[in-house]
mmCIF file of C-alpha atoms and ligand atoms in Angstrom:
data_model
loop_
_atom_site.group_PDB
_atom_site.id
_atom_site.type_symbol
_atom_site.label_atom_id
_atom_site.label_comp_id
_atom_site.label_asym_id
_atom_site.label_seq_id
_atom_site.Cartn_x
_atom_site.Cartn_y
_atom_site.Cartn_z
ATOM 1 C CA UNK L 1 25.369 -11.695 -20.434
ATOM 2 C CA UNK L 2 27.327 -13.025 -23.462
ATOM 3 C CA UNK L 3 30.059 -15.521 -22.628
ATOM 4 C CA UNK L 4 28.800 -16.084 -19.082
ATOM 5 C CA UNK L 5 27.172 -19.068 -17.488
ATOM 6 C CA UNK L 6 23.476 -18.366 -16.692
ATOM 7 C CA UNK L 7 23.720 -19.935 -13.251
ATOM 8 C CA UNK L 8 26.552 -17.607 -12.277
ATOM 9 C CA UNK L 9 24.509 -14.530 -13.317
ATOM 10 C CA UNK L 10 21.519 -15.623 -11.225
ATOM 11 C CA UNK L 11 23.741 -16.230 -8.189
ATOM 12 C CA UNK L 12 25.308 -12.746 -8.544
ATOM 13 C CA UNK L 13 21.909 -10.999 -8.618
ATOM 14 C CA UNK L 14 20.652 -12.841 -5.548
ATOM 15 C CA UNK L 15 22.979 -10.855 -3.306
ATOM 16 C CA UNK L 16 22.283 -7.390 -4.757
ATOM 17 C CA UNK L 17 18.645 -7.182 -5.877
ATOM 18 C CA UNK L 18 16.584 -7.097 -2.677
ATOM 19 C CA UNK L 19 16.871 -3.848 -0.731
ATOM 20 C CA UNK L 20 14.387 -2.700 1.919
ATOM 21 C CA UNK L 21 12.484 0.499 1.029
ATOM 22 C CA UNK L 22 13.204 3.742 2.858
ATOM 23 C CA UNK L 23 10.660 4.152 5.675
ATOM 24 C CA UNK L 24 8.822 7.281 6.806
ATOM 25 C CA UNK L 25 7.200 8.025 10.149
ATOM 26 C CA UNK L 26 3.865 9.826 10.200
ATOM 27 C CA UNK L 27 3.825 12.334 13.067
ATOM 28 C CA UNK L 28 0.897 14.176 14.664
ATOM 29 C CA UNK L 29 1.582 17.579 16.245
ATOM 30 C CA UNK L 30 -0.120 18.962 19.337
ATOM 31 C CA UNK L 31 -2.336 22.055 19.278
ATOM 32 C CA UNK L 32 -4.679 23.723 21.785
ATOM 33 C CA UNK L 33 -7.972 23.202 19.918
ATOM 34 C CA UNK L 34 -8.327 19.730 18.387
ATOM 35 C CA UNK L 35 -10.428 17.586 20.763
ATOM 36 C CA UNK L 36 -8.657 14.621 22.344
ATOM 37 C CA UNK L 37 -11.475 12.320 21.155
ATOM 38 C CA UNK L 38 -10.903 13.388 17.545
ATOM 39 C CA UNK L 39 -7.182 12.522 17.753
ATOM 40 C CA UNK L 40 -8.015 9.132 19.296
ATOM 41 C CA UNK L 41 -10.522 8.508 16.466
ATOM 42 C CA UNK L 42 -7.854 9.429 13.866
ATOM 43 C CA UNK L 43 -5.361 7.011 15.422
ATOM 44 C CA UNK L 44 -7.937 4.200 15.385
ATOM 45 C CA UNK L 45 -9.348 4.899 11.925
ATOM 46 C CA UNK L 46 -6.235 5.780 9.910
ATOM 47 C CA UNK L 47 -3.458 4.075 11.883
ATOM 48 C CA UNK L 48 -5.377 0.952 13.015
ATOM 49 C CA UNK L 49 -4.553 1.432 16.709
ATOM 50 C CA UNK L 50 -6.797 -0.068 19.395
ATOM 51 C CA UNK L 51 -8.486 2.330 21.850
ATOM 52 C CA UNK L 52 -5.884 1.866 24.594
ATOM 53 C CA UNK L 53 -2.881 2.399 22.286
ATOM 54 C CA UNK L 54 -4.582 5.340 20.526
ATOM 55 C CA UNK L 55 -5.279 7.010 23.881
ATOM 56 C CA UNK L 56 -1.670 6.468 24.976
ATOM 57 C CA UNK L 57 -0.266 8.000 21.755
ATOM 58 C CA UNK L 58 -2.698 10.952 21.957
ATOM 59 C CA UNK L 59 -1.668 11.731 25.558
ATOM 60 C CA UNK L 60 2.012 11.502 24.612
ATOM 61 C CA UNK L 61 1.422 14.077 21.827
ATOM 62 C CA UNK L 62 -0.585 16.271 24.225
ATOM 63 C CA UNK L 63 2.264 16.295 26.750
ATOM 64 C CA UNK L 64 5.363 16.188 24.536
ATOM 65 C CA UNK L 65 4.191 18.198 21.514
ATOM 66 C CA UNK L 66 4.399 15.435 18.914
ATOM 67 C CA UNK L 67 4.161 11.697 18.496
ATOM 68 C CA UNK L 68 4.759 8.968 15.931
ATOM 69 C CA UNK L 69 1.536 7.323 14.707
ATOM 70 C CA UNK L 70 3.185 4.697 12.505
ATOM 71 C CA UNK L 71 6.057 3.970 10.108
ATOM 72 C CA UNK L 72 5.333 3.250 6.428
ATOM 73 C CA UNK L 73 6.736 3.296 2.919
ATOM 74 C CA UNK L 74 6.774 6.736 1.254
ATOM 75 C CA UNK L 75 3.514 6.462 -0.726
ATOM 76 C CA UNK L 76 1.534 4.968 2.175
ATOM 77 C CA UNK L 77 2.833 7.626 4.605
ATOM 78 C CA UNK L 78 1.999 10.455 2.162
ATOM 79 C CA UNK L 79 -1.533 9.108 1.653
ATOM 80 C CA UNK L 80 -2.128 8.854 5.408
ATOM 81 C CA UNK L 81 -0.985 12.470 5.909
ATOM 82 C CA UNK L 82 -3.428 13.658 3.215
ATOM 83 C CA UNK L 83 -6.335 11.606 4.611
ATOM 84 C CA UNK L 84 -5.745 12.876 8.166
ATOM 85 C CA UNK L 85 -5.456 16.520 7.044
ATOM 86 C CA UNK L 86 -8.632 16.182 4.960
ATOM 87 C CA UNK L 87 -10.557 14.676 7.913
ATOM 88 C CA UNK L 88 -9.297 17.449 10.240
ATOM 89 C CA UNK L 89 -10.281 20.196 7.757
ATOM 90 C CA UNK L 90 -13.718 18.599 7.242
ATOM 91 C CA UNK L 91 -14.293 18.716 11.002
ATOM 92 C CA UNK L 92 -12.876 22.226 11.384
ATOM 93 C CA UNK L 93 -9.891 21.204 13.536
ATOM 94 C CA UNK L 94 -6.366 22.655 13.131
ATOM 95 C CA UNK L 95 -4.682 19.250 13.636
ATOM 96 C CA UNK L 96 -1.316 19.048 11.849
ATOM 97 C CA UNK L 97 0.185 15.858 10.457
ATOM 98 C CA UNK L 98 3.606 15.481 8.833
ATOM 99 C CA UNK L 99 5.908 12.730 7.557
ATOM 100 C CA UNK L 100 9.662 12.449 8.021
ATOM 101 C CA UNK L 101 12.340 9.949 7.069
ATOM 102 C CA UNK L 102 12.563 7.302 9.810
HETATM 103 N N1 TYC P 19 -4.001 19.428 23.120
HETATM 104 C C1 TYC P 19 -5.329 19.028 22.669
HETATM 105 C C2 TYC P 19 -6.364 19.366 23.741
HETATM 106 O O1 TYC P 19 -6.025 19.648 24.866
HETATM 107 C C3 TYC P 19 -5.397 17.532 22.360
HETATM 108 C C4 TYC P 19 -4.520 17.131 21.216
HETATM 109 C C5 TYC P 19 -3.755 15.968 21.284
HETATM 110 C C6 TYC P 19 -4.459 17.881 20.051
HETATM 111 C C7 TYC P 19 -2.952 15.542 20.227
HETATM 112 C C8 TYC P 19 -3.668 17.494 18.959
HETATM 113 O O2 TYC P 19 -2.145 15.900 17.983
HETATM 114 C C9 TYC P 19 -2.911 16.322 19.050
HETATM 115 N N2 TYC P 19 -7.645 19.325 23.360
#
């Protein structure tokens, strides 16, 4: 900036430049047909949950209708939704997966 001291400009930017990205939760929905084991596999494979946590999340979805699998930046969440839907389609299961602003 003309007529300004460089040090002052750098100090100004330090307070404004870093902002956390908007986060999105990836949610699995319950249905009557997708096998429990398939949902547990999805939670392990695509959301990096251990067997115990994956089983707990699956049962929560089974009983409450939906459950949060993880919270990610927009692009990562969108990719996970597509990968899960593709895996479900490949296996012939009606499993639904959505993302929503956290
Ligand atoms: N309700 C399914 C069953 O009884 C299991 C299930 C759990 C399906 C979670 C989808 O997101 C889901 N086989």
